[in-house]
Coordinates of C-alpha atoms in Angstrom, one line a residue:
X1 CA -28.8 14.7 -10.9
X2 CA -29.6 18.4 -11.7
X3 CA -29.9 19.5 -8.6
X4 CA -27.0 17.9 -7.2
X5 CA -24.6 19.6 -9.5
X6 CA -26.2 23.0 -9.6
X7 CA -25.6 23.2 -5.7
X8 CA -22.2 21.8 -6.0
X9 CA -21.9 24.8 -8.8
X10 CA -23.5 27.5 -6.7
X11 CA -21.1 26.9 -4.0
X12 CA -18.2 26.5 -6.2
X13 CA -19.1 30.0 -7.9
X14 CA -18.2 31.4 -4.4
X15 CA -14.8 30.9 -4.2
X16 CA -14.0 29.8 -7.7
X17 CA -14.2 33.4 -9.5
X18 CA -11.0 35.9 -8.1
X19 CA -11.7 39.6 -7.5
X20 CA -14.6 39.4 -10.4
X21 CA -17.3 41.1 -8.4
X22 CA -21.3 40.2 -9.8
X23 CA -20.8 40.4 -13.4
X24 CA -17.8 37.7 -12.9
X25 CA -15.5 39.6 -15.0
X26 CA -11.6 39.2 -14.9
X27 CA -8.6 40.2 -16.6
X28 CA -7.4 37.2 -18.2
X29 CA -4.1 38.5 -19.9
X30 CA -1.5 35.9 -20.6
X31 CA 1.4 38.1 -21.5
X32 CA 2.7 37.2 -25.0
X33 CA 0.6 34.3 -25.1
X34 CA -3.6 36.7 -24.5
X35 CA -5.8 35.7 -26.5
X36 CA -7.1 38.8 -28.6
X37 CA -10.4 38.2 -27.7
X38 CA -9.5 36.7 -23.7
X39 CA -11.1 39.0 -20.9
X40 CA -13.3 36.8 -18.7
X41 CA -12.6 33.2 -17.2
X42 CA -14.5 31.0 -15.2
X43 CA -13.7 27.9 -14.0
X44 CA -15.9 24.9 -12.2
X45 CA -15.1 21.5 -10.8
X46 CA -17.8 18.7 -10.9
X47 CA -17.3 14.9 -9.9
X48 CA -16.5 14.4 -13.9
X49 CA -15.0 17.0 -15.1
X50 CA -12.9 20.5 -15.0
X51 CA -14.1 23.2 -17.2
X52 CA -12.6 26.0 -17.9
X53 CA -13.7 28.9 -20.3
X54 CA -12.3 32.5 -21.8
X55 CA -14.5 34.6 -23.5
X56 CA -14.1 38.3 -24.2
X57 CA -16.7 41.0 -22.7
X58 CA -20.7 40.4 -24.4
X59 CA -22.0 42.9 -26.6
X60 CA -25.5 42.5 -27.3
X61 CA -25.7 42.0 -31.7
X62 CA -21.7 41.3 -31.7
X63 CA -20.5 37.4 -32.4
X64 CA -18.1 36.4 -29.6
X65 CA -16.2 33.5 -29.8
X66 CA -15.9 31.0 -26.4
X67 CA -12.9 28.8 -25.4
X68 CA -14.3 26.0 -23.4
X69 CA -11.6 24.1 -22.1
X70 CA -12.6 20.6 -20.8
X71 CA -11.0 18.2 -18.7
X72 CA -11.1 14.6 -18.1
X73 CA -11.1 14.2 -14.1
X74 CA -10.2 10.6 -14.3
X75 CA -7.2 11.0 -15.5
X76 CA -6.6 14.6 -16.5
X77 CA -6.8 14.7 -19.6
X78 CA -8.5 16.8 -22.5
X79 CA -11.7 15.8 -23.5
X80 CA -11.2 14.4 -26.8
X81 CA -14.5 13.4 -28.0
X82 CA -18.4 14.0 -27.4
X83 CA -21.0 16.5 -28.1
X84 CA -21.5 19.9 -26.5
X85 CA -24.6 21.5 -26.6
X86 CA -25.1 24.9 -24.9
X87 CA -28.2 26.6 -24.0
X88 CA -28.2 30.5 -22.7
X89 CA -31.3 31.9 -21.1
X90 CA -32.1 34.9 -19.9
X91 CA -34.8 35.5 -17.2
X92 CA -37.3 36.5 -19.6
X93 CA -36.7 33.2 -21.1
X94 CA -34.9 34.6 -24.0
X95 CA -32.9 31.4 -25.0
X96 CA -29.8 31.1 -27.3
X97 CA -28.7 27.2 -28.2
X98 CA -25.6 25.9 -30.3
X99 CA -24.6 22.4 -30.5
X100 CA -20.4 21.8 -31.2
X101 CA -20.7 17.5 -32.5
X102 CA -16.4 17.1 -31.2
X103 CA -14.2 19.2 -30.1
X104 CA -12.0 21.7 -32.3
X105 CA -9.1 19.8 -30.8
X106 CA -8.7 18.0 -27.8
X107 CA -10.1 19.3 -25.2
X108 CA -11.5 22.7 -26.7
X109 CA -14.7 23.4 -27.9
X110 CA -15.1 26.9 -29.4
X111 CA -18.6 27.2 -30.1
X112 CA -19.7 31.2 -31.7
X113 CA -22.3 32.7 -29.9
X114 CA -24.3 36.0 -30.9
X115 CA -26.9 37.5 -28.1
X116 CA -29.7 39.9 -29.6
X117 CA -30.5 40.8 -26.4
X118 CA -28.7 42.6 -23.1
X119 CA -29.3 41.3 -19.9
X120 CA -27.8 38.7 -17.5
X121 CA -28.1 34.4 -18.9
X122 CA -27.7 31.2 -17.2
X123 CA -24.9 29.0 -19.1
X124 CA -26.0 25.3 -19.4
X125 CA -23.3 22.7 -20.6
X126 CA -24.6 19.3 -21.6
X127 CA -21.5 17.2 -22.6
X128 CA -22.5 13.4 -24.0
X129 CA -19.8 11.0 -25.1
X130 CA -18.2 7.6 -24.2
X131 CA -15.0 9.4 -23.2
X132 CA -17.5 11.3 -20.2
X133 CA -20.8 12.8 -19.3
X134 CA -21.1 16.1 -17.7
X135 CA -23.9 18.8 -17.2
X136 CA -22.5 21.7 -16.3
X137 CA -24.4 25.4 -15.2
X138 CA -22.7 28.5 -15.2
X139 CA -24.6 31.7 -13.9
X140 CA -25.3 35.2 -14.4
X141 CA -23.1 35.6 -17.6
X142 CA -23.8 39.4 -18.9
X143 CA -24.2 40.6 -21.9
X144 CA -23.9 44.1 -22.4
X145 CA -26.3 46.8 -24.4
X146 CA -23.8 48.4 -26.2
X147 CA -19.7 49.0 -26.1
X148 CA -20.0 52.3 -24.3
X149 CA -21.6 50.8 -21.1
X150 CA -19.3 47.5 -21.4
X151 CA -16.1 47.5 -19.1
X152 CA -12.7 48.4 -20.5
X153 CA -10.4 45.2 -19.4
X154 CA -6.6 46.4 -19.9
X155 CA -3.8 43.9 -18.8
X156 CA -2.6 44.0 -14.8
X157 CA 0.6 42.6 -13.3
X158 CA 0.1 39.4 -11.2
X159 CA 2.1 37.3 -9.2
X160 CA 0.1 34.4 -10.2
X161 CA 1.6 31.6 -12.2
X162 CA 0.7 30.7 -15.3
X163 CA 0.6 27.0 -16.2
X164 CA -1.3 26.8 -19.6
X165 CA -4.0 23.3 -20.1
X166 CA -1.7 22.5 -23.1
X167 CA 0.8 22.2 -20.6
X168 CA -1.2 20.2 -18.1
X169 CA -2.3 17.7 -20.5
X170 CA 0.8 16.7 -21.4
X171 CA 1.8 15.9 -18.4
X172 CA 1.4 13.4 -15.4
X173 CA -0.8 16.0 -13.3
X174 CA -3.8 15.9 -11.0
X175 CA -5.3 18.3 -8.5
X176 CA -7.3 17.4 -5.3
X177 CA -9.5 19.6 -2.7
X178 CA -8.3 20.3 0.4
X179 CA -10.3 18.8 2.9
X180 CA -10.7 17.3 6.8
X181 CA -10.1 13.8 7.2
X182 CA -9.9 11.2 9.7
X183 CA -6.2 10.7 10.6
X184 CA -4.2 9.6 13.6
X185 CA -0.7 10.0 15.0
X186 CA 1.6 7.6 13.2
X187 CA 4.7 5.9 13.5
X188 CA 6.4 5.2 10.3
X189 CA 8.2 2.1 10.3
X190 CA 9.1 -0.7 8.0
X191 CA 7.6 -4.4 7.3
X192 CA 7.3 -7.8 5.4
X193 CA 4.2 -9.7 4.1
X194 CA 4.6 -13.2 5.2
X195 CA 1.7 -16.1 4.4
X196 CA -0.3 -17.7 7.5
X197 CA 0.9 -20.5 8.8
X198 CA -2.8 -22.4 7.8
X199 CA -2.9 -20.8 4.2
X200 CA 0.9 -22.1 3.0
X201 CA 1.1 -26.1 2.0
X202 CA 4.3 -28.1 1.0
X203 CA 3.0 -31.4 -0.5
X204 CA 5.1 -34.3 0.0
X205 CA 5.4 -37.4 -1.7
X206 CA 4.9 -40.3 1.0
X207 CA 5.9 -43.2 -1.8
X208 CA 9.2 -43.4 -3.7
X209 CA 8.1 -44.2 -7.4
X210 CA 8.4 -42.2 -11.2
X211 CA 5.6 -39.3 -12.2
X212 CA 4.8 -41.0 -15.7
X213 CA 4.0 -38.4 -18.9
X214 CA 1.4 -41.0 -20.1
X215 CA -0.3 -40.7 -16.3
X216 CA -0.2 -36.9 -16.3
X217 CA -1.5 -35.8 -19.3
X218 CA -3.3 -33.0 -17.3
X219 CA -0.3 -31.9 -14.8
X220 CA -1.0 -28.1 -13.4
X221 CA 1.4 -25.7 -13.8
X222 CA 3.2 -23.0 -12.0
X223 CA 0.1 -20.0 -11.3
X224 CA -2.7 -22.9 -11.3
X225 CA -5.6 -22.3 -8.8
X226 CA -6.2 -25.7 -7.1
X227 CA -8.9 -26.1 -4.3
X228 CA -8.5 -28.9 -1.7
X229 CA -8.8 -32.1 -2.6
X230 CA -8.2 -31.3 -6.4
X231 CA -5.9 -33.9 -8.2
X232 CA -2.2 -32.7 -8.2
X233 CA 0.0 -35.8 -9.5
X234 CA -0.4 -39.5 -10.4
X235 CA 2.9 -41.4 -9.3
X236 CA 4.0 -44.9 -10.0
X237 CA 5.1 -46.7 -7.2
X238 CA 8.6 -48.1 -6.9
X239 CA 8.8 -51.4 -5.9
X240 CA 8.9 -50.9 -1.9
X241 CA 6.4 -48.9 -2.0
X242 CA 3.4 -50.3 -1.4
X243 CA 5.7 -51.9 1.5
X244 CA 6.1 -48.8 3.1
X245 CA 2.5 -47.5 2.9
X246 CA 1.6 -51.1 4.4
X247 CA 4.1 -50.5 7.1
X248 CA 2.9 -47.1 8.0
X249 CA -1.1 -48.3 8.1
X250 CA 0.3 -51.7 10.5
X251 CA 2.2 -49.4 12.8
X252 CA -1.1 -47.4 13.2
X253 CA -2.9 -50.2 13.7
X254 CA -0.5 -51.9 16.1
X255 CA -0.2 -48.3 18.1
X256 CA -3.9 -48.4 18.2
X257 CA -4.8 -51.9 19.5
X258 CA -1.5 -51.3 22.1
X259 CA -3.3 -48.0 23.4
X260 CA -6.7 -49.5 23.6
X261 CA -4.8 -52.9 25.8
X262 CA -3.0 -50.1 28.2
X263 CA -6.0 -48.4 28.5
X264 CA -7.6 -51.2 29.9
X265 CA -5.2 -52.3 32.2
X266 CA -5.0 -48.8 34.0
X267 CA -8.6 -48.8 34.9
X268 CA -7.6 -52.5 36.2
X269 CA -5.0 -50.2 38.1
X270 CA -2.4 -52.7 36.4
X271 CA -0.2 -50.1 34.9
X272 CA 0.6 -46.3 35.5
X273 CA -0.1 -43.2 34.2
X274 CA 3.0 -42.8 32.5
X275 CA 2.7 -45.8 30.9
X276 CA -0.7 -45.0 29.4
X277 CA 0.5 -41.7 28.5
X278 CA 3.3 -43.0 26.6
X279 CA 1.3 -45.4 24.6
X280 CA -1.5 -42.3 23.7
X281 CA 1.3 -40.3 22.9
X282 CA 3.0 -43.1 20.3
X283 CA -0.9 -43.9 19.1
X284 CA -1.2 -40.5 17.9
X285 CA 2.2 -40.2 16.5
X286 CA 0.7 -42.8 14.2
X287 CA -2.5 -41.6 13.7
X288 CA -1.3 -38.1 12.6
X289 CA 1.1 -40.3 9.7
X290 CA -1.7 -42.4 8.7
X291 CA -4.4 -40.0 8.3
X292 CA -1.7 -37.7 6.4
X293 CA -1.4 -40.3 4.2
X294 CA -4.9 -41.1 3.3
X295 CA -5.3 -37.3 3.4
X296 CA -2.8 -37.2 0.4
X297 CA -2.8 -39.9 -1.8
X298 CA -5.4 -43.0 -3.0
X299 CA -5.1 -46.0 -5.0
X300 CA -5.5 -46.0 -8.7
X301 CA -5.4 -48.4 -11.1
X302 CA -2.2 -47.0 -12.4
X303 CA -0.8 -46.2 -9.0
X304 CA -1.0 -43.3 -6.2
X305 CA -3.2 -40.2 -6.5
X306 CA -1.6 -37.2 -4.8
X307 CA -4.4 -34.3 -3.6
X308 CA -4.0 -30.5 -2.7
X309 CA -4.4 -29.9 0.8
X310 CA -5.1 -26.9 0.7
X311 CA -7.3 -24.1 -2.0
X312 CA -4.2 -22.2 -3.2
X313 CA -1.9 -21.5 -6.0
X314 CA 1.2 -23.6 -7.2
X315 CA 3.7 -21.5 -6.8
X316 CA 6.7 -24.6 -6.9
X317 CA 6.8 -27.7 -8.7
X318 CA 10.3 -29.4 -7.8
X319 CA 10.1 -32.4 -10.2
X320 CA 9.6 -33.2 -14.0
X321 CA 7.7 -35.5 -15.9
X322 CA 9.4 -38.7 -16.4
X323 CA 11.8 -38.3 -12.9
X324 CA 12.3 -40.5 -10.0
X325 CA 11.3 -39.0 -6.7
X326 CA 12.0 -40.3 -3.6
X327 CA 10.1 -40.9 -0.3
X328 CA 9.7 -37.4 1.7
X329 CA 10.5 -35.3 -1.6
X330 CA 9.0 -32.1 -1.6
X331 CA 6.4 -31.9 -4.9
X332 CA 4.5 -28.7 -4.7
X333 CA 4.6 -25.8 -2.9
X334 CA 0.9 -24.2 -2.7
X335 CA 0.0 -20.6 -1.3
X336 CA -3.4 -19.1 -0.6
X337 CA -3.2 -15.2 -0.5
X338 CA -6.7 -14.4 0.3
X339 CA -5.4 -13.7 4.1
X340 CA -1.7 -12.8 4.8
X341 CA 0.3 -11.9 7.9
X342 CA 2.2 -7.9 8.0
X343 CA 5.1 -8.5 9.9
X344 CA 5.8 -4.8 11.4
X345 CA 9.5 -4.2 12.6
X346 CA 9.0 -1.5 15.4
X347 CA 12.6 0.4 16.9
X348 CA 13.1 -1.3 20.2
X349 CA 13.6 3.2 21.2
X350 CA 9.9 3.4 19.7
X351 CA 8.8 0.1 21.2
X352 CA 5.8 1.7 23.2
X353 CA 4.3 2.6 19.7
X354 CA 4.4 -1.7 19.5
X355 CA 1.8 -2.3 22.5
X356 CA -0.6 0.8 22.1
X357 CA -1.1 0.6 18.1
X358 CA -4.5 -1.0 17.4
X359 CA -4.6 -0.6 13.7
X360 CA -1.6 0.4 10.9
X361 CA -1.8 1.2 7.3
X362 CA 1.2 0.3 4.9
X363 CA 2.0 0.7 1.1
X364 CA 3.9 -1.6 -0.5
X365 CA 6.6 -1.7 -3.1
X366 CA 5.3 -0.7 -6.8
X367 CA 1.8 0.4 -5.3
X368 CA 0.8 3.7 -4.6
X369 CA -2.3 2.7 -3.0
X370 CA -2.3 2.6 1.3
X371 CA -4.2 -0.3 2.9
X372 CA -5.3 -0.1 6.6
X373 CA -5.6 -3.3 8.7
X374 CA -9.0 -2.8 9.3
X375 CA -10.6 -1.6 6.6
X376 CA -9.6 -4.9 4.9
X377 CA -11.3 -7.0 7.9
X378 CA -7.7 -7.2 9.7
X379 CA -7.0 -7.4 13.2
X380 CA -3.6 -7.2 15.7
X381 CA -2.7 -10.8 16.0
X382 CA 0.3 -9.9 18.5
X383 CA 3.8 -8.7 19.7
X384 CA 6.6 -10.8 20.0
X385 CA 7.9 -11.3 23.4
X386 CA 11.4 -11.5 22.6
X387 CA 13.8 -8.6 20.5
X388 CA 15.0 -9.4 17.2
X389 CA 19.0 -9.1 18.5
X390 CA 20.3 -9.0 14.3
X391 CA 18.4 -5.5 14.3
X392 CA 17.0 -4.5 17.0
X393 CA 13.4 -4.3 16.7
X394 CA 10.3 -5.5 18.2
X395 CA 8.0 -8.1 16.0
X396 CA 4.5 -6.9 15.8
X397 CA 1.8 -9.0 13.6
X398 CA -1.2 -8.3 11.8
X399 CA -3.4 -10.4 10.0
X400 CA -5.9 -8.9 6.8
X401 CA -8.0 -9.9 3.4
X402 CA -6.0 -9.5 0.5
X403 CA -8.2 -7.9 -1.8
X404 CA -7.7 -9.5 -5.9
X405 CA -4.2 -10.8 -4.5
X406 CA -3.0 -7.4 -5.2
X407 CA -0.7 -7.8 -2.1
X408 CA 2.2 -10.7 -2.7
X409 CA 4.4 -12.5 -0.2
X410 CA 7.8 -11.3 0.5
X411 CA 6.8 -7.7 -0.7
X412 CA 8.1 -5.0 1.6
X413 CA 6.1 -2.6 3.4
X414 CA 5.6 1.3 4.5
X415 CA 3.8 0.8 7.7
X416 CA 2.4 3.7 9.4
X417 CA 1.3 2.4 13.4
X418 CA -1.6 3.9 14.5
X419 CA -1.2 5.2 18.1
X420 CA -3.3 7.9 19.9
X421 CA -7.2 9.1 19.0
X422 CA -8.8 9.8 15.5
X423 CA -9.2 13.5 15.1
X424 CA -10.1 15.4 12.0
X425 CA -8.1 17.7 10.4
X426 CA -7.4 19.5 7.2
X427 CA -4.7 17.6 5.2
X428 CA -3.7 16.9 1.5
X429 CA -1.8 14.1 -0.3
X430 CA 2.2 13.7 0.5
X431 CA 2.5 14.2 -3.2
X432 CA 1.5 17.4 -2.9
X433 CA 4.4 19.1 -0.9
X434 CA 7.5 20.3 -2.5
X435 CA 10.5 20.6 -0.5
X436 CA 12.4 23.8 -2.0
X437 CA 15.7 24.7 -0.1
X438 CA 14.1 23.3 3.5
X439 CA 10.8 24.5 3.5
X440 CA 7.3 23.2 2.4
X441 CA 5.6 24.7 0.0
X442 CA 2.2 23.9 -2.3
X443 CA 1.0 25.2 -5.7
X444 CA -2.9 26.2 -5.3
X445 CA -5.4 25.9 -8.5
X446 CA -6.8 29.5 -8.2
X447 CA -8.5 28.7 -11.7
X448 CA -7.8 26.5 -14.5
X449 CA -4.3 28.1 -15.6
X450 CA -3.4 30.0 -12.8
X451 CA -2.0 29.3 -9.7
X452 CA -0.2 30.0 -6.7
X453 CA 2.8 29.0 -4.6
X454 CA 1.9 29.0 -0.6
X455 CA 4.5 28.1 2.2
X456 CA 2.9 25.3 4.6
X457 CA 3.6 24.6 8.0
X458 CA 2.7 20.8 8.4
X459 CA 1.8 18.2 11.6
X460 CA 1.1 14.5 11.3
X461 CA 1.5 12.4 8.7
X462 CA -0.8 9.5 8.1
X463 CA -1.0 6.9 5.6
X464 CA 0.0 9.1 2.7
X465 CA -1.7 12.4 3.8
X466 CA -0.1 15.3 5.8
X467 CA -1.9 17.4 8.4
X468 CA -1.5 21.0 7.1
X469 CA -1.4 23.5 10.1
X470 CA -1.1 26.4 8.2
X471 CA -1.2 28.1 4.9
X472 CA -4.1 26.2 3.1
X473 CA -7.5 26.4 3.4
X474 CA -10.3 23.9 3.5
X475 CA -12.0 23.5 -0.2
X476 CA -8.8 25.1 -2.4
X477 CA -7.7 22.8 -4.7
X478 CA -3.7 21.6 -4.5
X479 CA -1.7 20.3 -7.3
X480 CA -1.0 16.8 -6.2
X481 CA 0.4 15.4 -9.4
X482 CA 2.6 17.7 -11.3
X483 CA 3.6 20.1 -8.7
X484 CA 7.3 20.4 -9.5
X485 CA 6.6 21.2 -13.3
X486 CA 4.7 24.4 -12.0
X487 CA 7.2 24.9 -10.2
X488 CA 9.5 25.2 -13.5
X489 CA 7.2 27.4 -14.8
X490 CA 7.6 30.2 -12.7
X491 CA 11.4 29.6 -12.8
X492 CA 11.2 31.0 -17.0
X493 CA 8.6 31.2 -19.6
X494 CA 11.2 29.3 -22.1
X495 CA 11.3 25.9 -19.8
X496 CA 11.9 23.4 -21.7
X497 CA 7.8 22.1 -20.7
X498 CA 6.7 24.6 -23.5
X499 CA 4.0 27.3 -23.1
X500 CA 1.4 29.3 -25.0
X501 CA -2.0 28.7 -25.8
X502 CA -2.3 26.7 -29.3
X503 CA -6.4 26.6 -30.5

């Protein structure tokens, strides 16, 4: 674990620190708001946390105060809670240790440090807590012999905007790397979740008779998981009833014994083939209605058992305890949503996109998140043949997994068909992109407070990421979560999000 984060740190330190030269020194000014003591920052991303730290030029025998500000990547968020222990050491193994038990307030620790001796220390962070669990290194931190050989740090204008972690932890706000990803030429059009055909059940009662509270004590309701076979209802027959099963089981039987005599007298060559096709086709007429029946219900003592066909949910129950159904009325209406059916609308003017797509991803309503067909074991199950005439599109279907049911029928759908090859190229989140006035622009994390807007020229756009063509770099860090409140900071430092560092 060491060694992982100290080489994610050594190459962070590369392009983290602005214009700070070896000693990693900055002007850190903040207007109105400087610290008294502010005139170095340093900033480093690991997999679990932000940190970001002001401290004032080192003077060997002279207590300086640190600002360690510390951010939750999960969510972020300050830090509220854990212990901090820091440990400097020089390369003569000089070491100088303080352990902060919480934070001064959330997400700052301001631990006191005093160095007796001059000379350049490696900074390591060990943050324990239940909230998160960092180690952090931070290198070459100088400390200075004396005042007269320290730097002089003086204010400097900068065009870079100031957007203060007070402010960012009030907020909804997240940042993300720029980096090269897999993505394909898309075209964006609209869909429908539907069930498969196989995985959707309406159970009908084949008897006419009353549902009985005393003989469904343990009726499932609307929600309930049932698996195949699993008791659904207990019915009392009316008084035809049991003449109507008997009829159905006598014209099976009858069919039967009819087929088997036809069948016999065409190998006697003593009737023709359309004769023996017609009694097949009437023996398995019945055969499907017997077996249906048998498949559904069985004699109790107290009447007719009816049984799930299918493992599913209830999503309908169209009767009430104590009723009279009928013969043929629908009971239950049962749905399995471990596979479901996209149903892709395609623009009969973009209808090639319908035949060469292979895969698509979609989002659907009230979910962020973007799926793609075959990541979740999905496959193109086909196009229609025929356009939809009411709006003028072209059917296409895809079957996937539904993973935890997250995905429900009758949602509607973002689909982004996948057509042409998979190519990698530098992109960021949609989310990141603010439209000002016609043009596309981002706000880059140049360090934890300060950042700046870019003008992007974009390509593609993929399943919720945009190819960026020019004005970002891979590895800088975009706001994707928050962008358009910095944005209103650089519009006044009195917007109404508040500003100025409060420790």
């Amino acid at each position: 674990m060491f060694k992982t984060i100290y080489k994610f740190i050594l190459i962070a330190t590369v392009s983290i620190f602005i214009g700070c030269g070896h000693d990693h020194e900055q002007n850190a000014g903040h207007g109105e708001d400087a610290h008294a003591h502010a005139g170095i920052t340093a900033t480093y991303w690991t997999a679990a946390t932000e940190m970001f730290m002001e401290h004032p030029v080192l003077i060997a025998g002279q207590e300086a105060e640190f600002l360690i500000h510390l951010t939750d990547i999960k969510n972020f968020k300050p830090v509220v809670e854990g212990k901090l222990t820091i440990d400097f050491v020089n390369d003569e193994g000089v070491k100088v240790s303080v352990t902060l038990e919480q934070p001064k307030r959330d997400g700052i620790y301001t631990p006191k440090i005093k160095f007796d001796t001059p000379g350049f220390y490696n900074m390591t962070m060990v943050l324990t807590g239940n909230q998160v669990s960092d180690r952090i290194i931070v290198e070459d931190i100088k400390v200075y012999e004396n005042e007269s050989v320290a730097p002089h740090l003086h204010e400097e204008t900068t065009t870079n905007i100031s957007f203060l972690k007070e402010q960012q932890w009030k907020i909804d706000f997240n940042v993300e790397p720029v980096v090269k990803r897999e993505m394909r030429k898309s075209v964006i059009v609209t869909g429908e979740i539907n069930v498969k055909p196989e995985y959707f059940a309406k159970v009908v009662s084949p008897i006419a008779g009353i549902v009985l509270n005393k003989n469904n004590t343990n009726l499932k309701s609307i929600g309930s998981f049932v698996k195949k076979g699993e008791l659904l209802l207990n019915v009392s027959p009316s008084a035809d009833a049991s003449v109507n099963i008997q009829r159905i089981k006598n014209d099976f039987l009858l069919s039967k014994s009819e087929y088997e005599r036809v069948q016999n007298l065409f190998e006697k060559k003593a009737v023709s083939q359309r004769r023996l096709d017609e009694a097949k086709f009437d023996y398995e007429a019945k055969l499907a209605s017997y077996n249906a029946m048998l498949d559904q219900i069985k004699f109790t003592e107290s009447g007719f058992a009816i049984f799930s066909p299918i493992d599913g949910f209830i999503e309908k129950i169209n009767f009430n305890l104590g009723a009279q159904i009928s013969s043929g009325q629908e009971l239950f209406s049962i749905v399995n949503p471990n596979r479901l059916v996209l149903q892709v609308d395609v623009p009969s003017s973009k209808s090639s996109a319908a035949y060469e797509s292979k895969d698509a991803s979609f989002k659907v309503e009230g979910n962020d998140t973007y799926f793609t067909i075959s990541h979740l074991n999905g496959r193109k199950l086909s196009v229609a043949t025929s356009l939809n005439e009411a709006n003028r599109t072209v059917p296409v279907y895809f079957e996937f997994n539904n993973p935890q049911s997250k995905i429900k029928v009758g949602m509607y759908a973002e689909v982004f068909l996948k057509i042409g090859d998979v190519v990698n190229h530098i992109s960021i989140p949609q989310s990141a992109i603010v439209n000002e006035d016609g043009i596309q622009t981002v706000y880059v994390q140049l360090e934890g407070e300060a950042f700046e807007k870019r003008i992007v020229k974009t390509g593609i756009v993929d399943a919720g990421f945009v190819q960026v063509l020019e004005g970002l770099n891979e590895g800088e860090r975009v706001v994707t979560v928050g962008a358009y409140q910095v944005r209103l900071a650089t519009l006044s430092v009195d917007s109404a999000i508040g500003h100025g560092h409060v420790h």
